[in-house]
Amino acid sequence: MERILEKMDWRHYALILITALGAGLRLYGRGWGLPLLLHPDEWQIVDGAMYMVREHTFLPPEEIFQWPGHLMMYMSLVLYKLYAAVKLHMPVELVYEQNPAVLYLLSRYVSIFFGTVSIVLIFLIMEKIKRNAGVVAALIAAVFPVYVIHSQYASADIPLMCVMLAAVLCGVCYLEQASVKNLLLMSFFTGLAVTVKYSAAALCLWIALVVTMESLRQKSWKLFFFHGLRAMGAFILFTFLCSPALLVKYKTVIEFLFWQAAHEHMGMEPQGFRKNFVYYVRTFLENAGREFMVFLILSAAVLIKERKRQSAAGIGF
């Protein structure tokens, strides 16, 4: 313990305070809307976990494979069982019948956990890119309004971001030391992210980017070939280890992948890729503020000026 304290400096003490602030802000709004179940997406996490409780299975229902959101469901399932057994001494099914809002609240704690951990991950990533930048980045993540609000919902967005940040951190570590350990960790978190949302498979591009950059630096096609194959194999293995349901119900997964790739579906105005992209960019600007873009552009300029591999990888991501 003394050795740990000796290695700590002002940045680490600041991180502790910032993380506590971020956790407090997220916990403050955890009861939004309850006992009314107002959020349009939370029911999928809770109903998916409850289905596994009732059926005594670890396979989520086929109709809830859109995201797929399995990581949230599994963690919620564990919390439900622990809370019902230790605190209430009754079956989870009875808890759901008497007061489902309690289970919704427990699932929100999962999002709050991931939202708080993300603050630390952002600190670690930015510290590797530029010393002392981690404190500022962590503070922004802790108090950024949209990030705080969505950390209070039992949805897949914040857990997805947290796991993706872990993959990015492993990628930055890989650029510092191209070890098999860092490569496998990067593949693990990529596979874990896919169990939250299929779109996280885009992280495979991140793996390809850092492996390619390191191979060019070392001028080693052998590294590119063998690490590339290991990463692909590990990604597939870890994805199905984290959620075997994706393998067992592969036909359902393929069906929903095609469904999500369609330009339109029931309840959605046909937009197409271009209009959807514009919609998300406009929504981000409205929530973050156009002034925020100025700082993003300036940050990118500073990273380019640094001419570090970690900076280039961060911009690429």
Tab-separated table of C-alpha atoms in Angstrom:
chain	number	residue	atom	x	y	z
A	1	MET	CA	0.000	0.000	0.000
A	2	GLU	CA	2.827	2.391	0.889
A	3	ARG	CA	4.507	1.707	-2.467
A	4	ILE	CA	1.298	2.571	-4.291
A	5	LEU	CA	0.948	5.843	-2.374
A	6	GLU	CA	4.581	6.725	-3.119
A	7	LYS	CA	3.991	6.349	-6.861
A	8	MET	CA	0.873	8.523	-6.816
A	9	ASP	CA	1.099	12.190	-7.763
A	10	TRP	CA	-1.403	15.042	-8.080
A	11	ARG	CA	-2.928	13.537	-11.242
A	12	HIS	CA	-3.973	10.373	-9.462
A	13	TYR	CA	-5.474	12.253	-6.525
A	14	ALA	CA	-7.320	14.467	-9.003
A	15	LEU	CA	-8.606	11.351	-10.794
A	16	ILE	CA	-9.991	9.972	-7.526
A	17	LEU	CA	-11.880	13.203	-6.852
A	18	ILE	CA	-13.117	13.491	-10.452
A	19	THR	CA	-14.279	9.864	-10.497
A	20	ALA	CA	-16.142	10.385	-7.220
A	21	LEU	CA	-17.782	13.496	-8.696
A	22	GLY	CA	-18.781	11.598	-11.839
A	23	ALA	CA	-20.186	8.694	-9.846
A	24	GLY	CA	-22.162	11.088	-7.635
A	25	LEU	CA	-23.720	12.878	-10.598
A	26	ARG	CA	-24.738	9.574	-12.160
A	27	LEU	CA	-26.175	8.192	-8.925
A	28	TYR	CA	-28.141	11.390	-8.317
A	29	GLY	CA	-30.371	10.829	-11.344
A	30	ARG	CA	-30.699	7.054	-11.088
A	31	GLY	CA	-34.366	7.220	-10.097
A	32	TRP	CA	-35.532	9.205	-13.147
A	33	GLY	CA	-39.151	8.408	-14.011
A	34	LEU	CA	-39.503	5.540	-11.549
A	35	PRO	CA	-41.798	3.882	-10.599
A	36	LEU	CA	-43.147	4.762	-14.065
A	37	LEU	CA	-41.283	2.900	-16.798
A	38	LEU	CA	-40.834	5.756	-19.242
A	39	HIS	CA	-37.634	4.944	-21.122
A	40	PRO	CA	-38.365	3.268	-24.498
A	41	ASP	CA	-35.372	0.891	-24.450
A	42	GLU	CA	-34.937	-0.225	-20.845
A	43	TRP	CA	-37.618	-2.910	-21.041
A	44	GLN	CA	-35.476	-4.972	-23.422
A	45	ILE	CA	-32.701	-5.352	-20.866
A	46	VAL	CA	-35.047	-6.133	-17.975
A	47	ASP	CA	-37.359	-8.422	-19.951
A	48	GLY	CA	-34.383	-10.263	-21.425
A	49	ALA	CA	-32.930	-10.900	-17.971
A	50	MET	CA	-36.325	-11.905	-16.587
A	51	TYR	CA	-36.844	-14.359	-19.456
A	52	MET	CA	-33.619	-16.114	-18.465
A	53	VAL	CA	-34.757	-16.169	-14.835
A	54	ARG	CA	-38.119	-17.735	-15.654
A	55	GLU	CA	-36.776	-20.243	-18.167
A	56	HIS	CA	-33.692	-21.103	-16.091
A	57	THR	CA	-31.442	-20.538	-19.095
A	58	PHE	CA	-28.563	-18.348	-20.214
A	59	LEU	CA	-30.027	-17.896	-23.702
A	60	PRO	CA	-31.845	-14.548	-24.085
A	61	PRO	CA	-35.164	-14.617	-25.990
A	62	GLU	CA	-34.868	-14.569	-29.775
A	63	GLU	CA	-37.045	-11.471	-30.125
A	64	ILE	CA	-34.458	-9.449	-28.120
A	65	PHE	CA	-31.442	-9.926	-30.363
A	66	GLN	CA	-31.518	-6.523	-32.064
A	67	TRP	CA	-28.606	-4.981	-30.128
A	68	PRO	CA	-28.039	-7.712	-28.775
A	69	GLY	CA	-27.432	-6.191	-25.293
A	70	HIS	CA	-26.430	-9.549	-23.790
A	71	LEU	CA	-23.711	-8.154	-21.510
A	72	MET	CA	-26.243	-5.888	-19.800
A	73	MET	CA	-28.747	-8.742	-19.523
A	74	TYR	CA	-26.243	-11.127	-17.929
A	75	MET	CA	-25.017	-8.548	-15.425
A	76	SER	CA	-28.603	-7.554	-14.598
A	77	LEU	CA	-29.488	-11.217	-14.120
A	78	VAL	CA	-26.730	-11.642	-11.537
A	79	LEU	CA	-27.782	-8.477	-9.688
A	80	TYR	CA	-31.437	-9.551	-9.646
A	81	LYS	CA	-30.618	-12.922	-8.122
A	82	LEU	CA	-28.249	-11.485	-5.517
A	83	TYR	CA	-30.648	-8.717	-4.492
A	84	ALA	CA	-33.651	-11.030	-4.296
A	85	ALA	CA	-31.801	-13.695	-2.315
A	86	VAL	CA	-29.697	-11.549	0.032
A	87	LYS	CA	-31.879	-8.479	0.581
A	88	LEU	CA	-35.487	-9.608	0.075
A	89	HIS	CA	-35.264	-13.383	0.557
A	90	MET	CA	-37.760	-14.083	-2.212
A	91	PRO	CA	-37.714	-15.295	-5.826
A	92	VAL	CA	-36.848	-12.769	-8.527
A	93	GLU	CA	-40.163	-13.489	-10.267
A	94	LEU	CA	-42.067	-12.346	-7.185
A	95	VAL	CA	-39.988	-9.173	-6.945
A	96	TYR	CA	-40.857	-8.390	-10.568
A	97	GLU	CA	-44.569	-8.952	-9.963
A	98	GLN	CA	-44.660	-6.762	-6.860
A	99	ASN	CA	-42.370	-3.917	-7.950
A	100	PRO	CA	-40.628	-4.130	-11.358
A	101	ALA	CA	-39.158	-0.650	-10.840
A	102	VAL	CA	-36.666	-2.165	-8.373
A	103	LEU	CA	-35.217	-4.354	-11.120
A	104	TYR	CA	-35.072	-1.426	-13.527
A	105	LEU	CA	-33.113	0.477	-10.892
A	106	LEU	CA	-30.673	-2.422	-10.485
A	107	SER	CA	-30.063	-2.483	-14.233
A	108	ARG	CA	-29.428	1.258	-14.120
A	109	TYR	CA	-26.684	0.617	-11.581
A	110	VAL	CA	-24.944	-1.467	-14.238
A	111	SER	CA	-24.904	1.539	-16.597
A	112	ILE	CA	-23.728	3.812	-13.780
A	113	PHE	CA	-20.861	1.393	-13.105
A	114	PHE	CA	-19.764	1.411	-16.742
A	115	GLY	CA	-20.158	5.183	-16.969
A	116	THR	CA	-17.920	5.674	-13.933
A	117	VAL	CA	-15.278	3.212	-15.154
A	118	SER	CA	-15.226	5.074	-18.478
A	119	ILE	CA	-13.907	8.164	-16.689
A	120	VAL	CA	-10.842	6.213	-15.552
A	121	LEU	CA	-10.334	4.670	-19.001
A	122	ILE	CA	-10.456	8.088	-20.670
A	123	PHE	CA	-7.868	9.336	-18.169
A	124	LEU	CA	-5.530	6.419	-18.922
A	125	ILE	CA	-5.870	6.790	-22.700
A	126	MET	CA	-5.182	10.519	-22.690
A	127	GLU	CA	-2.266	10.203	-20.262
A	128	LYS	CA	-0.594	7.824	-22.696
A	129	ILE	CA	-1.130	10.265	-25.538
A	130	LYS	CA	-0.076	13.422	-23.659
A	131	ARG	CA	0.970	13.786	-20.027
A	132	ASN	CA	-1.475	15.727	-17.812
A	133	ALA	CA	-4.149	15.695	-20.529
A	134	GLY	CA	-5.869	12.819	-18.746
A	135	VAL	CA	-7.066	14.999	-15.885
A	136	VAL	CA	-8.836	17.436	-18.212
A	137	ALA	CA	-10.313	14.612	-20.307
A	138	ALA	CA	-11.548	12.784	-17.198
A	139	LEU	CA	-13.182	15.961	-15.874
A	140	ILE	CA	-15.012	16.505	-19.172
A	141	ALA	CA	-16.218	12.887	-19.160
A	142	ALA	CA	-17.342	13.164	-15.534
A	143	VAL	CA	-19.565	16.228	-16.010
A	144	PHE	CA	-20.500	16.166	-19.725
A	145	PRO	CA	-24.325	16.451	-19.525
A	146	VAL	CA	-25.317	13.972	-22.246
A	147	TYR	CA	-22.848	11.408	-20.950
A	148	VAL	CA	-24.108	11.797	-17.365
A	149	ILE	CA	-27.771	11.522	-18.383
A	150	HIS	CA	-27.345	8.403	-20.500
A	151	SER	CA	-25.254	6.761	-17.772
A	152	GLN	CA	-28.455	6.722	-15.699
A	153	TYR	CA	-30.446	4.577	-18.144
A	154	ALA	CA	-30.498	0.790	-18.383
A	155	SER	CA	-29.536	0.812	-22.044
A	156	ALA	CA	-26.588	-0.451	-24.065
A	157	ASP	CA	-25.001	2.871	-25.038
A	158	ILE	CA	-22.788	3.581	-22.020
A	159	PRO	CA	-21.632	-0.037	-21.465
A	160	LEU	CA	-20.758	-0.129	-25.165
A	161	MET	CA	-18.707	3.042	-24.888
A	162	CYS	CA	-16.894	1.746	-21.805
A	163	VAL	CA	-15.893	-1.556	-23.416
A	164	MET	CA	-14.849	0.232	-26.614
A	165	LEU	CA	-12.656	2.575	-24.560
A	166	ALA	CA	-11.020	-0.477	-22.984
A	167	ALA	CA	-10.256	-1.787	-26.492
A	168	VAL	CA	-8.812	1.595	-27.475
A	169	LEU	CA	-6.621	1.642	-24.348
A	170	CYS	CA	-5.287	-1.831	-25.179
A	171	GLY	CA	-4.568	-0.622	-28.714
A	172	VAL	CA	-2.572	2.339	-27.425
A	173	CYS	CA	-0.660	-0.038	-25.114
A	174	TYR	CA	-0.013	-2.287	-28.111
A	175	LEU	CA	1.631	0.624	-29.924
A	176	GLU	CA	3.937	1.033	-26.936
A	177	GLN	CA	4.646	-2.691	-26.656
A	178	ALA	CA	3.468	-4.984	-29.441
A	179	SER	CA	2.946	-7.985	-27.172
A	180	VAL	CA	0.544	-10.861	-27.687
A	181	LYS	CA	-1.025	-9.959	-24.325
A	182	ASN	CA	-2.051	-6.494	-25.506
A	183	LEU	CA	-3.258	-7.941	-28.799
A	184	LEU	CA	-5.439	-10.548	-27.079
A	185	LEU	CA	-6.837	-7.993	-24.635
A	186	MET	CA	-7.750	-5.727	-27.544
A	187	SER	CA	-9.494	-8.666	-29.257
A	188	PHE	CA	-11.256	-9.636	-26.022
A	189	PHE	CA	-12.776	-6.213	-25.453
A	190	THR	CA	-13.771	-6.019	-29.119
A	191	GLY	CA	-15.594	-9.338	-28.807
A	192	LEU	CA	-17.177	-8.219	-25.540
A	193	ALA	CA	-18.359	-4.996	-27.189
A	194	VAL	CA	-20.091	-6.980	-29.948
A	195	THR	CA	-22.198	-8.704	-27.275
A	196	VAL	CA	-23.473	-5.219	-26.391
A	197	LYS	CA	-24.088	-3.945	-29.932
A	198	TYR	CA	-23.291	-5.512	-33.282
A	199	SER	CA	-21.969	-2.194	-34.572
A	200	ALA	CA	-18.987	-2.579	-32.209
A	201	ALA	CA	-17.526	-4.938	-34.818
A	202	ALA	CA	-16.177	-1.695	-36.323
A	203	LEU	CA	-13.468	-1.999	-33.658
A	204	CYS	CA	-11.906	-4.621	-35.929
A	205	LEU	CA	-10.797	-1.639	-38.011
A	206	TRP	CA	-9.090	-0.244	-34.913
A	207	ILE	CA	-7.214	-3.523	-34.434
A	208	ALA	CA	-6.227	-3.517	-38.093
A	209	LEU	CA	-5.020	0.088	-37.796
A	210	VAL	CA	-2.726	-0.423	-34.805
A	211	VAL	CA	-1.351	-3.751	-36.079
A	212	THR	CA	-0.616	-2.167	-39.462
A	213	MET	CA	1.067	0.856	-37.861
A	214	GLU	CA	3.265	-1.328	-35.678
A	215	SER	CA	4.133	-3.625	-38.586
A	216	LEU	CA	5.207	-0.643	-40.687
A	217	ARG	CA	7.273	0.735	-37.830
A	218	GLN	CA	9.078	-2.566	-37.368
A	219	LYS	CA	9.075	-3.227	-41.123
A	220	SER	CA	7.842	-6.708	-40.361
A	221	TRP	CA	5.320	-8.446	-42.621
A	222	LYS	CA	5.604	-11.443	-40.318
A	223	LEU	CA	4.195	-9.390	-37.435
A	224	PHE	CA	1.401	-8.107	-39.671
A	225	PHE	CA	0.444	-11.602	-40.837
A	226	PHE	CA	0.650	-13.546	-37.568
A	227	HIS	CA	-0.735	-10.844	-35.276
A	228	GLY	CA	-3.519	-10.185	-37.768
A	229	LEU	CA	-4.520	-13.856	-37.810
A	230	ARG	CA	-4.288	-14.121	-34.026
A	231	ALA	CA	-6.448	-11.037	-33.596
A	232	MET	CA	-9.146	-12.344	-35.957
A	233	GLY	CA	-9.221	-15.766	-34.337
A	234	ALA	CA	-9.211	-14.328	-30.810
A	235	PHE	CA	-12.001	-11.883	-31.684
A	236	ILE	CA	-14.282	-14.684	-32.914
A	237	LEU	CA	-13.420	-16.906	-29.941
A	238	PHE	CA	-13.949	-14.204	-27.306
A	239	THR	CA	-17.215	-13.044	-28.883
A	240	PHE	CA	-18.789	-16.450	-28.517
A	241	LEU	CA	-17.226	-17.104	-25.105
A	242	CYS	CA	-18.729	-13.859	-23.801
A	243	SER	CA	-22.136	-14.676	-25.303
A	244	PRO	CA	-22.568	-18.301	-26.469
A	245	ALA	CA	-26.116	-17.359	-27.497
A	246	LEU	CA	-24.682	-15.581	-30.532
A	247	LEU	CA	-23.353	-18.928	-31.756
A	248	VAL	CA	-26.274	-21.081	-30.688
A	249	LYS	CA	-28.782	-18.668	-32.261
A	250	TYR	CA	-26.637	-17.707	-35.250
A	251	LYS	CA	-29.616	-17.747	-37.621
A	252	THR	CA	-31.388	-15.177	-35.457
A	253	VAL	CA	-28.226	-13.049	-35.364
A	254	ILE	CA	-27.941	-13.079	-39.165
A	255	GLU	CA	-31.634	-12.212	-39.475
A	256	PHE	CA	-31.295	-9.159	-37.224
A	257	LEU	CA	-28.072	-8.055	-38.921
A	258	PHE	CA	-29.907	-7.892	-42.250
A	259	TRP	CA	-32.857	-6.203	-40.523
A	260	GLN	CA	-30.624	-3.476	-39.087
A	261	ALA	CA	-28.843	-3.012	-42.404
A	262	ALA	CA	-32.130	-2.263	-44.190
A	263	HIS	CA	-32.912	1.343	-45.073
A	264	GLU	CA	-36.195	1.180	-43.214
A	265	HIS	CA	-38.193	-0.957	-40.829
A	266	MET	CA	-41.499	-0.760	-39.025
A	267	GLY	CA	-41.911	2.456	-37.069
A	268	MET	CA	-39.009	4.156	-38.808
A	269	GLU	CA	-39.130	6.782	-41.524
A	270	PRO	CA	-36.988	5.618	-44.474
A	271	GLN	CA	-33.764	7.618	-44.302
A	272	GLY	CA	-30.926	5.681	-45.897
A	273	PHE	CA	-27.303	5.788	-44.786
A	274	ARG	CA	-26.563	9.390	-45.776
A	275	LYS	CA	-29.582	10.922	-44.035
A	276	ASN	CA	-29.057	8.774	-40.944
A	277	PHE	CA	-25.433	9.920	-40.760
A	278	VAL	CA	-26.473	13.565	-41.054
A	279	TYR	CA	-29.143	13.016	-38.390
A	280	TYR	CA	-26.627	11.649	-35.860
A	281	VAL	CA	-24.107	14.413	-36.567
A	282	ARG	CA	-26.797	17.081	-36.151
A	283	THR	CA	-28.034	15.461	-32.928
A	284	PHE	CA	-24.484	15.403	-31.537
A	285	LEU	CA	-23.971	19.067	-32.359
A	286	GLU	CA	-27.286	20.023	-30.756
A	287	ASN	CA	-26.419	18.163	-27.538
A	288	ALA	CA	-22.699	18.909	-27.334
A	289	GLY	CA	-22.885	22.455	-28.660
A	290	ARG	CA	-21.157	23.766	-31.753
A	291	GLU	CA	-18.570	25.476	-29.555
A	292	PHE	CA	-17.449	22.015	-28.478
A	293	MET	CA	-16.383	21.277	-32.058
A	294	VAL	CA	-13.830	24.089	-31.875
A	295	PHE	CA	-12.056	22.304	-29.032
A	296	LEU	CA	-12.266	18.973	-30.857
A	297	ILE	CA	-10.577	20.476	-33.915
A	298	LEU	CA	-7.915	22.177	-31.789
A	299	SER	CA	-7.271	18.901	-29.950
A	300	ALA	CA	-6.823	17.057	-33.252
A	301	ALA	CA	-4.366	19.738	-34.371
A	302	VAL	CA	-2.323	19.337	-31.181
A	303	LEU	CA	-2.260	15.560	-31.592
A	304	ILE	CA	-1.035	15.894	-35.165
A	305	LYS	CA	1.675	18.296	-34.026
A	306	GLU	CA	2.854	15.784	-31.412
A	307	ARG	CA	3.683	13.286	-34.197
A	308	LYS	CA	3.357	10.317	-31.867
A	309	ARG	CA	2.034	6.967	-33.001
A	310	GLN	CA	-0.502	6.961	-30.169
A	311	SER	CA	-1.753	10.371	-31.300
A	312	ALA	CA	-2.087	9.269	-34.903
A	313	ALA	CA	-3.960	6.150	-33.816
A	314	GLY	CA	-6.290	8.236	-31.661
A	315	ILE	CA	-7.165	10.502	-34.585
A	316	GLY	CA	-7.687	7.447	-36.801
A	317	PHE	CA	-10.067	5.939	-34.261
